[in-house]
Amino acid sequence: MKLQLLYHEYLNLKFNRGLPSVPFDGFEYGLLEEDGAELFFVERKDEAFVEWTYELQPRDPHYVVSPDWKPVLSAFFNHLDIYDELVLYYLLFTINTTTSIVRTHPFLSMNDFMKNYCFFQLAQLTDASGLNEEQRQQLRDFFFFFYLYAHPVNEETLNAFSFNGQDLIHTKTNILMEHYFTVYHDYYSENLDKHRDELFIAPHEIHACKDLTLELLRSIEGKSPKLIMPSEEGLDVLLQLINNVDDLIHMNAENKTTLFGIMKDFLSDNRLNPYRQHCFRMLLQNYVCYILYFKFDEIDDLVDYFKGTPVWCEAIINYIFTDAIFIQKMMRQNQIDITKYPNVIEFFNEEARRIYL
């Protein structure tokens, strides 16, 4: 399966781009009554990709006084306990729901944006030669934290995983997630008769789910070709900076007024639509994560460039500070006091002031 094709179809439906659908292996999107969309099996329109494991969710041992059962895969992972099993299930579900298109309540839209954004960035990092290895690892941990946090997951799941190089592992047991998910899918496809009351798809469909889940995982690990945001008329330069992080880093280092000019050109363009707006939000959060993350004082140059057009300056500053909470965590990590940047606070809207002051 080519994940890029699926990702383009995801964006096509999510932002109502109106492009012809492109088929991909074994799955197709179907619209839901609540105005969202899920991946369905091509041969089985009543079963969604994210739903096939619903009945396989392990019992929660936290609500049992003396849990006395073993994990389903204990024969393959003898150091796995029933608490770990539940956490690994939550991760599987989180990864699979990356494909879901949900029309969220406005108060949940930030989480939806952050999860989508972090998934895309995790796929980019391996090719970001403008960062050193330490910086890439810092951002990999940062993006994966928010990928889980924005799902959202419980605190136990949020802190259960780490990267060993590019391999995502369950920290406590050192189990490779790629190995675990492979064994998980193979077990159920080979033992379907034991689980007839819980499974409603065929072995070849479980294998299709395995292939897709592993592709999503490898993209998160940065082992697959990086994802690309599709082109749209008038967005070529902006998309170049999104799809090639090195270009953003280089442009900011060599001639940041050119970068700011691209932002200015977008704001002066009246051809707004949901996809164009999403791309601009991504560019600004890239500026946060790849520039301000390592040198927060760069924000002074941004404000100096735009302060002559206060409406645009206010728009950019508030996108940066209220579209996502990346910068909030970054400031806490680096003990940055925003009150020492009155030139920035000057352009805060009411929401930004409520959050940061």
Protein backbone atom coordinates (compact mmCIF):
# COMPACT_ATOMS: atom_id res chain seq x y z
CA MET A 1 0.00 0.00 0.00
CA LYS A 2 1.22 3.49 -0.80
CA LEU A 3 0.46 5.63 2.23
CA GLN A 4 0.87 8.82 0.21
CA LEU A 5 -2.22 7.98 -1.86
CA LEU A 6 -4.26 7.36 1.27
CA TYR A 7 -2.98 10.57 2.84
CA HIS A 8 -3.99 12.60 -0.21
CA GLU A 9 -7.48 11.09 -0.09
CA TYR A 10 -7.63 11.88 3.65
CA LEU A 11 -6.82 15.54 2.94
CA ASN A 12 -9.18 15.60 -0.03
CA LEU A 13 -12.15 14.59 2.14
CA LYS A 14 -11.12 16.41 5.31
CA PHE A 15 -10.83 19.76 3.56
CA ASN A 16 -13.51 19.23 0.90
CA ARG A 17 -11.05 19.68 -1.95
CA GLY A 18 -13.43 18.03 -4.42
CA LEU A 19 -10.76 15.99 -6.24
CA PRO A 20 -11.50 12.58 -7.80
CA SER A 21 -10.99 9.70 -5.39
CA VAL A 22 -7.89 7.55 -5.84
CA PRO A 23 -8.24 3.82 -5.02
CA PHE A 24 -5.77 2.12 -2.69
CA ASP A 25 -5.25 -1.43 -1.52
CA GLY A 26 -8.33 -2.98 0.06
CA PHE A 27 -9.82 0.18 1.61
CA GLU A 28 -11.89 3.17 0.65
CA TYR A 29 -13.33 6.08 2.57
CA GLY A 30 -17.02 6.12 3.42
CA LEU A 31 -18.92 9.10 4.78
CA LEU A 32 -20.56 8.85 8.20
CA GLU A 33 -23.92 10.22 9.25
CA GLU A 34 -22.26 12.61 11.70
CA ASP A 35 -20.39 14.28 8.84
CA GLY A 36 -17.06 12.52 9.25
CA ALA A 37 -15.47 9.66 7.33
CA GLU A 38 -13.78 6.33 8.05
CA LEU A 39 -11.82 3.82 6.04
CA PHE A 40 -13.94 0.80 5.14
CA PHE A 41 -12.98 -2.51 3.57
CA VAL A 42 -13.77 -2.37 -0.14
CA GLU A 43 -15.43 -5.78 0.07
CA ARG A 44 -17.24 -5.08 3.34
CA LYS A 45 -18.91 -1.66 3.52
CA ASP A 46 -20.30 -2.28 7.02
CA GLU A 47 -16.94 -2.66 8.80
CA ALA A 48 -14.46 0.17 9.29
CA PHE A 49 -10.70 -0.23 9.63
CA VAL A 50 -10.66 1.31 13.12
CA GLU A 51 -13.50 -0.93 14.31
CA TRP A 52 -12.05 -4.38 13.68
CA THR A 53 -10.34 -4.50 17.11
CA TYR A 54 -13.23 -3.04 19.15
CA GLU A 55 -14.27 -6.41 20.59
CA LEU A 56 -10.64 -7.38 21.19
CA GLN A 57 -9.98 -4.64 23.73
CA PRO A 58 -8.52 -6.31 26.84
CA ARG A 59 -10.36 -6.16 30.13
CA ASP A 60 -9.11 -3.31 32.28
CA PRO A 61 -7.27 -4.90 35.25
CA HIS A 62 -7.39 -1.62 37.15
CA TYR A 63 -11.04 -2.32 37.97
CA VAL A 64 -10.49 -5.87 39.22
CA VAL A 65 -9.33 -6.59 42.77
CA SER A 66 -7.22 -9.62 41.90
CA PRO A 67 -6.88 -9.98 38.12
CA ASP A 68 -5.96 -13.57 37.35
CA TRP A 69 -5.64 -13.77 33.57
CA LYS A 70 -2.71 -13.57 31.18
CA PRO A 71 -2.24 -11.45 28.08
CA VAL A 72 -3.50 -13.08 24.90
CA LEU A 73 0.03 -12.99 23.47
CA SER A 74 1.81 -14.13 26.63
CA ALA A 75 3.23 -17.15 24.78
CA PHE A 76 5.08 -14.78 22.45
CA PHE A 77 5.98 -12.06 24.98
CA ASN A 78 6.51 -13.71 28.37
CA HIS A 79 7.57 -10.45 30.05
CA LEU A 80 4.32 -8.70 29.05
CA ASP A 81 1.69 -8.27 31.77
CA ILE A 82 -2.02 -7.48 31.49
CA TYR A 83 -1.46 -3.79 32.25
CA ASP A 84 1.06 -3.56 29.41
CA GLU A 85 -1.34 -5.40 27.10
CA LEU A 86 -4.00 -2.74 27.60
CA VAL A 87 -1.52 0.08 26.95
CA LEU A 88 -0.38 -1.58 23.72
CA TYR A 89 -3.99 -1.90 22.62
CA TYR A 90 -4.49 1.84 23.22
CA LEU A 91 -1.46 2.58 21.05
CA LEU A 92 -2.77 0.35 18.26
CA PHE A 93 -6.12 2.10 18.37
CA THR A 94 -4.47 5.54 18.43
CA ILE A 95 -2.36 4.73 15.37
CA ASN A 96 -5.31 3.31 13.42
CA THR A 97 -7.50 6.34 14.15
CA THR A 98 -4.94 8.53 12.39
CA THR A 99 -6.95 7.66 9.29
CA SER A 100 -10.26 8.85 10.79
CA ILE A 101 -11.85 12.09 9.60
CA VAL A 102 -13.90 13.61 12.38
CA ARG A 103 -15.81 16.85 12.18
CA THR A 104 -14.93 17.98 15.67
CA HIS A 105 -16.51 20.42 18.04
CA PRO A 106 -14.63 23.75 17.94
CA PHE A 107 -13.22 23.12 21.40
CA LEU A 108 -11.66 19.86 20.15
CA SER A 109 -10.31 21.23 16.89
CA MET A 110 -6.92 22.02 18.42
CA ASN A 111 -6.35 18.37 19.31
CA ASP A 112 -7.41 17.28 15.84
CA PHE A 113 -4.99 19.72 14.24
CA MET A 114 -2.11 18.76 16.55
CA LYS A 115 -2.47 15.00 16.00
CA ASN A 116 -2.57 15.44 12.22
CA TYR A 117 0.33 17.89 12.31
CA CYS A 118 2.52 15.66 14.50
CA PHE A 119 1.89 12.59 12.36
CA PHE A 120 3.03 14.52 9.28
CA GLN A 121 6.12 15.93 11.03
CA LEU A 122 7.22 12.55 12.40
CA ALA A 123 7.35 11.36 8.79
CA GLN A 124 9.59 14.31 7.82
CA LEU A 125 12.33 14.22 10.44
CA THR A 126 14.62 11.58 8.95
CA ASP A 127 15.18 13.78 5.89
CA ALA A 128 15.76 16.97 7.89
CA SER A 129 19.51 17.31 7.33
CA GLY A 130 19.40 20.90 8.56
CA LEU A 131 19.08 19.50 12.08
CA ASN A 132 21.73 17.52 13.88
CA GLU A 133 20.93 14.09 15.31
CA GLU A 134 20.30 15.44 18.81
CA GLN A 135 17.85 18.02 17.48
CA ARG A 136 16.04 15.40 15.38
CA GLN A 137 15.67 13.16 18.43
CA GLN A 138 14.41 16.05 20.54
CA LEU A 139 11.73 16.84 17.99
CA ARG A 140 10.86 13.18 17.45
CA ASP A 141 10.13 12.84 21.17
CA PHE A 142 8.30 16.18 21.17
CA PHE A 143 6.05 15.32 18.21
CA PHE A 144 5.30 11.80 19.44
CA PHE A 145 4.33 13.12 22.87
CA PHE A 146 1.79 15.45 21.29
CA TYR A 147 0.62 12.82 18.79
CA LEU A 148 -0.48 10.73 21.78
CA TYR A 149 -1.53 13.66 23.97
CA ALA A 150 -3.84 15.07 21.29
CA HIS A 151 -5.54 11.72 20.61
CA PRO A 152 -5.99 11.83 23.66
CA VAL A 153 -4.62 8.89 25.64
CA ASN A 154 -4.40 8.35 29.40
CA GLU A 155 -1.25 9.30 31.28
CA GLU A 156 -0.05 5.70 31.53
CA THR A 157 -0.12 5.30 27.74
CA LEU A 158 1.34 8.76 27.19
CA ASN A 159 4.50 7.82 29.09
CA ALA A 160 4.79 4.16 28.07
CA PHE A 161 6.77 4.48 24.84
CA SER A 162 10.09 5.81 23.63
CA PHE A 163 12.37 5.75 20.61
CA ASN A 164 15.52 3.68 20.39
CA GLY A 165 17.00 5.33 17.35
CA GLN A 166 14.06 5.20 14.95
CA ASP A 167 12.48 2.14 16.58
CA LEU A 168 9.41 2.81 18.69
CA ILE A 169 9.51 0.57 21.75
CA HIS A 170 7.45 -0.13 24.84
CA THR A 171 9.92 1.28 27.35
CA LYS A 172 9.19 -1.06 30.26
CA THR A 173 9.52 -4.32 28.28
CA ASN A 174 11.72 -3.11 25.42
CA ILE A 175 9.27 -4.70 22.96
CA LEU A 176 9.55 -3.35 19.43
CA MET A 177 6.13 -2.08 18.37
CA GLU A 178 6.63 -3.29 14.81
CA HIS A 179 7.26 -6.82 16.12
CA TYR A 180 4.32 -6.70 18.53
CA PHE A 181 1.82 -5.49 15.94
CA THR A 182 3.03 -8.11 13.46
CA VAL A 183 2.55 -10.93 15.99
CA TYR A 184 -0.80 -9.45 17.08
CA HIS A 185 -2.30 -9.48 13.59
CA ASP A 186 -0.80 -12.85 12.67
CA TYR A 187 -2.17 -14.43 15.84
CA TYR A 188 -5.75 -13.35 15.17
CA SER A 189 -5.66 -14.24 11.49
CA GLU A 190 -4.38 -17.73 12.38
CA ASN A 191 -6.74 -18.26 15.36
CA LEU A 192 -9.95 -16.87 13.97
CA ASP A 193 -12.05 -19.80 15.15
CA LYS A 194 -11.09 -19.15 18.78
CA HIS A 195 -12.37 -15.59 18.51
CA ARG A 196 -15.50 -15.95 16.39
CA ASP A 197 -17.54 -13.97 18.94
CA GLU A 198 -15.14 -11.03 18.74
CA LEU A 199 -13.95 -10.97 15.13
CA PHE A 200 -16.12 -10.30 12.12
CA ILE A 201 -13.59 -10.06 9.31
CA ALA A 202 -11.66 -12.62 7.28
CA PRO A 203 -7.95 -13.52 7.61
CA HIS A 204 -7.01 -11.68 4.41
CA GLU A 205 -8.70 -8.55 5.78
CA ILE A 206 -6.72 -8.84 9.01
CA HIS A 207 -3.57 -9.01 6.88
CA ALA A 208 -4.69 -5.85 5.06
CA CYS A 209 -5.15 -4.16 8.45
CA LYS A 210 -1.69 -5.31 9.49
CA ASP A 211 -0.13 -3.84 6.35
CA LEU A 212 -1.84 -0.49 6.90
CA THR A 213 -1.06 -0.31 10.63
CA LEU A 214 2.59 -1.12 9.98
CA GLU A 215 2.77 1.53 7.27
CA LEU A 216 1.36 4.09 9.68
CA LEU A 217 3.84 2.99 12.36
CA ARG A 218 6.81 3.14 9.99
CA SER A 219 5.79 6.61 8.95
CA ILE A 220 5.73 7.65 12.62
CA GLU A 221 9.18 6.10 13.03
CA GLY A 222 10.45 7.92 9.94
CA LYS A 223 11.33 4.69 8.14
CA SER A 224 9.06 5.28 5.15
CA PRO A 225 9.31 7.91 2.40
CA LYS A 226 8.22 11.21 3.87
CA LEU A 227 4.67 12.36 3.26
CA ILE A 228 3.98 15.30 0.96
CA MET A 229 1.21 17.86 1.19
CA PRO A 230 -0.43 17.96 -2.28
CA SER A 231 -0.09 20.98 -4.53
CA GLU A 232 -2.66 23.72 -5.03
CA GLU A 233 -2.55 26.75 -7.28
CA GLY A 234 -0.83 29.67 -5.61
CA LEU A 235 0.65 27.60 -2.77
CA ASP A 236 3.80 26.33 -4.49
CA VAL A 237 6.33 28.31 -2.45
CA LEU A 238 4.54 27.80 0.85
CA LEU A 239 4.18 24.05 0.25
CA GLN A 240 7.86 23.84 -0.67
CA LEU A 241 8.70 25.02 2.85
CA ILE A 242 6.23 22.57 4.43
CA ASN A 243 7.31 19.56 2.40
CA ASN A 244 11.03 20.30 2.75
CA VAL A 245 11.88 21.41 6.28
CA ASP A 246 15.49 22.02 5.26
CA ASP A 247 14.30 24.78 2.90
CA LEU A 248 12.53 26.50 5.80
CA ILE A 249 15.60 26.23 8.04
CA HIS A 250 17.92 27.45 5.28
CA MET A 251 15.67 30.35 4.25
CA ASN A 252 15.34 31.53 7.83
CA ALA A 253 19.11 31.41 8.31
CA GLU A 254 20.05 33.07 5.01
CA ASN A 255 17.25 35.57 4.36
CA LYS A 256 14.41 35.51 6.85
CA THR A 257 12.70 38.47 5.22
CA THR A 258 12.01 36.17 2.25
CA LEU A 259 10.31 33.74 4.63
CA PHE A 260 8.27 36.52 6.20
CA GLY A 261 7.39 37.75 2.72
CA ILE A 262 5.86 34.35 1.91
CA MET A 263 3.70 34.65 5.04
CA LYS A 264 2.74 38.20 4.00
CA ASP A 265 1.82 37.10 0.48
CA PHE A 266 -0.49 34.43 1.89
CA LEU A 267 -2.25 36.92 4.16
CA SER A 268 -2.78 39.31 1.25
CA ASP A 269 -4.28 36.52 -0.90
CA ASN A 270 -8.07 36.43 -0.70
CA ARG A 271 -8.44 32.90 -2.13
CA LEU A 272 -8.99 31.28 1.25
CA ASN A 273 -10.37 27.77 1.62
CA PRO A 274 -10.00 25.13 4.37
CA TYR A 275 -6.97 23.44 2.77
CA ARG A 276 -5.10 26.70 2.14
CA GLN A 277 -5.79 27.78 5.72
CA HIS A 278 -4.53 24.43 7.03
CA CYS A 279 -1.30 24.75 5.07
CA PHE A 280 -0.67 28.24 6.45
CA ARG A 281 -1.28 26.98 9.99
CA MET A 282 1.23 24.20 9.33
CA LEU A 283 3.85 26.66 8.08
CA LEU A 284 3.50 28.80 11.21
CA GLN A 285 3.76 25.78 13.51
CA ASN A 286 6.83 24.67 11.52
CA TYR A 287 8.29 28.07 12.32
CA VAL A 288 7.53 27.37 16.00
CA CYS A 289 8.92 23.83 16.03
CA TYR A 290 11.96 24.15 13.76
CA ILE A 291 13.01 27.73 14.46
CA LEU A 292 11.64 29.03 17.78
CA TYR A 293 12.11 25.67 19.51
CA PHE A 294 15.88 26.12 19.26
CA LYS A 295 16.08 29.93 19.40
CA PHE A 296 13.02 31.65 20.81
CA ASP A 297 14.47 35.14 20.39
CA GLU A 298 13.92 34.76 16.62
CA ILE A 299 10.35 35.84 17.32
CA ASP A 300 11.63 39.42 17.70
CA ASP A 301 12.58 39.46 14.00
CA LEU A 302 9.12 38.22 13.05
CA VAL A 303 7.40 40.96 15.05
CA ASP A 304 9.79 43.64 13.73
CA TYR A 305 8.92 42.65 10.14
CA PHE A 306 5.14 42.67 10.63
CA LYS A 307 4.61 45.40 13.22
CA GLY A 308 4.01 47.94 10.44
CA THR A 309 0.92 45.93 9.49
CA PRO A 310 -0.59 45.34 12.94
CA VAL A 311 -3.61 43.37 11.68
CA TRP A 312 -1.36 40.80 10.01
CA CYS A 313 1.07 40.80 12.92
CA GLU A 314 -1.78 40.07 15.33
CA ALA A 315 -3.07 37.28 13.09
CA ILE A 316 0.33 35.56 12.88
CA ILE A 317 1.15 35.91 16.58
CA ASN A 318 -2.20 34.50 17.63
CA TYR A 319 -2.00 31.62 15.16
CA ILE A 320 1.37 30.77 16.68
CA PHE A 321 0.22 30.98 20.29
CA THR A 322 -3.37 29.68 20.16
CA ASP A 323 -3.58 27.24 17.21
CA ALA A 324 -1.61 24.63 19.16
CA ILE A 325 0.09 24.33 22.53
CA PHE A 326 3.49 23.39 21.13
CA ILE A 327 4.93 26.78 21.99
CA GLN A 328 3.46 26.60 25.49
CA LYS A 329 5.31 23.36 26.27
CA MET A 330 8.45 24.68 24.61
CA MET A 331 8.41 27.78 26.78
CA ARG A 332 7.98 25.69 29.94
CA GLN A 333 10.83 23.39 28.94
CA ASN A 334 13.18 26.29 28.29
CA GLN A 335 11.90 28.44 31.19
CA ILE A 336 10.95 31.31 28.88
CA ASP A 337 9.00 34.15 30.50
CA ILE A 338 6.71 35.66 27.87
CA THR A 339 6.35 38.87 29.91
CA LYS A 340 9.92 39.66 28.89
CA TYR A 341 8.64 39.99 25.30
CA PRO A 342 6.27 42.99 25.49
CA ASN A 343 6.56 43.42 21.71
CA VAL A 344 4.87 40.02 21.36
CA ILE A 345 2.28 40.50 24.10
CA GLU A 346 1.20 43.73 22.43
CA PHE A 347 -0.40 41.66 19.67
CA PHE A 348 -2.05 39.02 21.86
CA ASN A 349 -5.80 38.65 21.47
CA GLU A 350 -8.09 37.88 24.38
CA GLU A 351 -7.57 34.11 24.11
CA ALA A 352 -3.77 34.39 24.08
CA ARG A 353 -3.85 36.72 27.07
CA ARG A 354 -6.06 34.28 28.97
CA ILE A 355 -3.63 31.41 28.31
CA TYR A 356 -0.26 33.10 28.78
CA LEU A 357 -0.73 36.09 31.08
